[in-house]
Coordinates of C-alpha atoms in Angstrom, one line a residue:
M1 CA -1.0 15.2 38.7
K2 CA 1.7 14.5 41.3
K3 CA 1.3 10.8 40.7
I4 CA 1.8 11.2 37.0
A5 CA 4.9 13.4 37.5
L6 CA 6.3 10.8 40.0
L7 CA 5.6 8.0 37.6
C8 CA 7.4 9.8 34.7
L9 CA 10.3 10.6 36.9
L10 CA 10.7 7.0 38.1
T11 CA 10.3 5.7 34.6
A12 CA 13.0 8.0 33.3
L13 CA 15.2 7.0 36.3
F14 CA 14.9 3.3 35.6
C15 CA 15.4 3.7 31.8
S16 CA 18.6 5.7 32.3
C17 CA 20.2 2.8 34.3
S18 CA 22.2 0.6 32.0
V19 CA 25.2 -1.6 32.1
L20 CA 28.4 0.2 31.1
S21 CA 30.3 -1.4 28.2
T22 CA 33.8 -2.7 28.7
T23 CA 36.6 -0.8 27.1
T24 CA 39.2 -3.6 27.3
D25 CA 41.3 -3.8 24.1
T26 CA 43.2 -7.1 24.0
S27 CA 44.3 -6.8 20.3
I28 CA 47.9 -6.1 21.1
R29 CA 48.0 -8.7 23.9
D30 CA 46.8 -11.4 21.6
S31 CA 48.9 -10.4 18.7
K32 CA 51.9 -12.6 17.7
E33 CA 53.5 -9.8 15.6
H34 CA 53.7 -7.1 18.2
P35 CA 56.7 -7.2 20.6
L36 CA 54.3 -7.1 23.6
G37 CA 52.0 -9.7 22.1
G38 CA 51.8 -13.1 23.8
Y39 CA 52.2 -11.6 27.3
K40 CA 49.3 -11.8 29.7
Y41 CA 50.7 -10.4 33.0
F42 CA 52.7 -7.4 34.0
H43 CA 54.5 -5.9 37.0
V44 CA 55.6 -2.3 37.2
Y45 CA 58.8 -1.2 38.9
S46 CA 58.9 2.5 39.8
D47 CA 60.9 4.0 42.5
T48 CA 60.5 7.6 41.4
Q49 CA 57.6 10.0 41.9
F50 CA 56.9 12.8 39.4
R51 CA 56.3 16.2 40.8
A52 CA 54.1 18.8 39.2
S53 CA 53.6 22.3 40.4
T54 CA 51.0 24.9 39.5
S55 CA 50.6 28.5 40.4
T56 CA 47.5 30.7 39.9
S57 CA 47.2 34.4 40.6
R58 CA 44.0 36.4 41.0
T59 CA 43.6 40.1 41.5
E60 CA 40.5 41.4 43.2
N61 CA 39.9 45.0 44.4
G62 CA 43.6 45.8 44.0
T63 CA 44.8 42.8 46.0
T64 CA 46.7 40.0 44.3
T65 CA 46.3 36.5 45.7
T66 CA 48.7 33.7 44.5
T67 CA 48.0 30.1 45.1
H68 CA 50.8 27.4 44.7
S69 CA 50.2 23.7 44.6
L70 CA 52.6 20.8 44.4
S71 CA 51.5 17.3 43.6
K72 CA 53.3 14.0 43.4
N73 CA 52.3 11.3 41.0
D74 CA 53.5 7.7 41.1
P75 CA 53.9 6.7 37.5
A76 CA 53.3 3.0 38.3
E77 CA 49.6 3.9 39.0
F78 CA 48.8 5.3 35.6
V79 CA 51.0 2.7 33.9
S80 CA 49.1 0.0 35.7
G81 CA 45.7 1.5 34.8
F82 CA 46.7 1.8 31.1
L83 CA 47.9 -1.8 30.9
M84 CA 44.8 -3.1 32.8
K85 CA 42.6 -1.3 30.3
K86 CA 44.5 -3.1 27.5
G87 CA 43.6 -6.5 29.1
Y88 CA 46.9 -7.3 30.9
I89 CA 46.7 -8.7 34.5
F90 CA 48.8 -7.0 37.3
V91 CA 51.0 -9.4 39.2
P92 CA 52.5 -8.4 42.6
E93 CA 56.2 -8.6 43.1
T94 CA 57.3 -12.2 43.9
D95 CA 60.5 -14.2 43.5
T96 CA 59.2 -16.0 40.4
F97 CA 56.8 -14.5 38.0
P98 CA 54.4 -16.6 36.0
E99 CA 55.2 -17.4 32.3
G100 CA 54.0 -14.6 30.0
T101 CA 54.8 -11.8 32.4
M102 CA 56.5 -8.6 31.3
L103 CA 58.3 -6.1 33.6
V104 CA 57.7 -2.4 33.0
T105 CA 59.9 0.3 34.3
C106 CA 59.4 4.0 33.8
A107 CA 61.5 7.1 34.6
K108 CA 61.9 10.7 33.9
S109 CA 64.9 10.7 31.5
G110 CA 65.4 14.4 30.9
E111 CA 64.1 17.8 31.6
G112 CA 64.6 21.0 29.7
S113 CA 63.3 24.5 30.5
W114 CA 59.8 23.8 29.2
T115 CA 59.9 20.1 28.2
T116 CA 60.0 16.8 30.0
E117 CA 61.3 13.5 28.6
A118 CA 60.1 10.2 29.9
T119 CA 61.2 6.6 29.0
V120 CA 59.2 3.4 29.5
Q121 CA 61.0 0.0 29.2
F122 CA 59.4 -3.4 28.7
M123 CA 61.3 -6.6 29.6
D124 CA 60.5 -10.3 29.7
A125 CA 60.3 -11.4 33.4
Q126 CA 61.8 -14.9 32.8
T127 CA 64.7 -14.1 30.4
Q128 CA 65.3 -10.4 31.4
E129 CA 65.4 -9.7 27.6
L130 CA 64.5 -6.2 26.6
L131 CA 61.3 -6.2 24.5
M132 CA 60.9 -2.4 23.8
T133 CA 62.0 1.0 25.0
V134 CA 59.9 4.1 24.2
S135 CA 60.8 7.7 25.0
E136 CA 58.6 10.8 24.6
I137 CA 59.2 14.5 25.1
T138 CA 56.3 16.7 26.0
V139 CA 55.6 20.2 27.2
G140 CA 54.2 19.9 30.7
N141 CA 54.4 17.2 33.3
A142 CA 56.2 13.8 33.2
A143 CA 52.9 12.0 33.7
K144 CA 51.8 13.2 30.3
A145 CA 55.0 12.1 28.7
V146 CA 54.7 8.6 30.2
Y147 CA 51.1 8.3 28.9
R148 CA 52.3 9.3 25.4
C149 CA 55.0 6.6 25.7
L150 CA 52.4 4.0 26.5
E151 CA 50.1 5.2 23.6
K152 CA 53.1 5.0 21.2
A153 CA 54.0 1.5 22.4
F154 CA 50.5 0.2 21.9
N155 CA 49.9 1.9 18.5
P156 CA 51.0 -0.7 15.9
K157 CA 51.2 2.0 13.2
S158 CA 53.8 4.0 15.1
L159 CA 56.0 0.9 15.5
N160 CA 55.8 -0.2 11.9
P161 CA 55.1 2.8 9.7
K162 CA 55.3 0.7 6.4
K163 CA 51.9 -1.0 7.1

């Protein structure tokens, strides 16, 4: 009986192993109509870190315990991850970038009492021509606003609502 259980367990274990599918979407990168189409490489400039803080309070047996945490996020990390997922190739900073490279900058461009605004800018590395600027306002942290900027930039319907 133990051998049968072990055999079933091993069979289930081996059957559950599979190759993960890729999630790279290169439709924008290969597009000729999109402002970011035709570019293959990217470099992200970011000299700012976004700070996010959280507080939690817990009351137990009449005693209140408050926990504070402060985290710093480099927006270049999640911008790079987003663009790599879209099929773009990261290029480290050099004196000359290869043809087909776009430069990406992002910054926190405003902050209200409950809202945060972020702006992401895309430029051609050779000509320094501005390709696109996207801004988003969100409730919460700036990382969420930058992510929404990227989603907006890579959503063809939001750029050309007539189609």
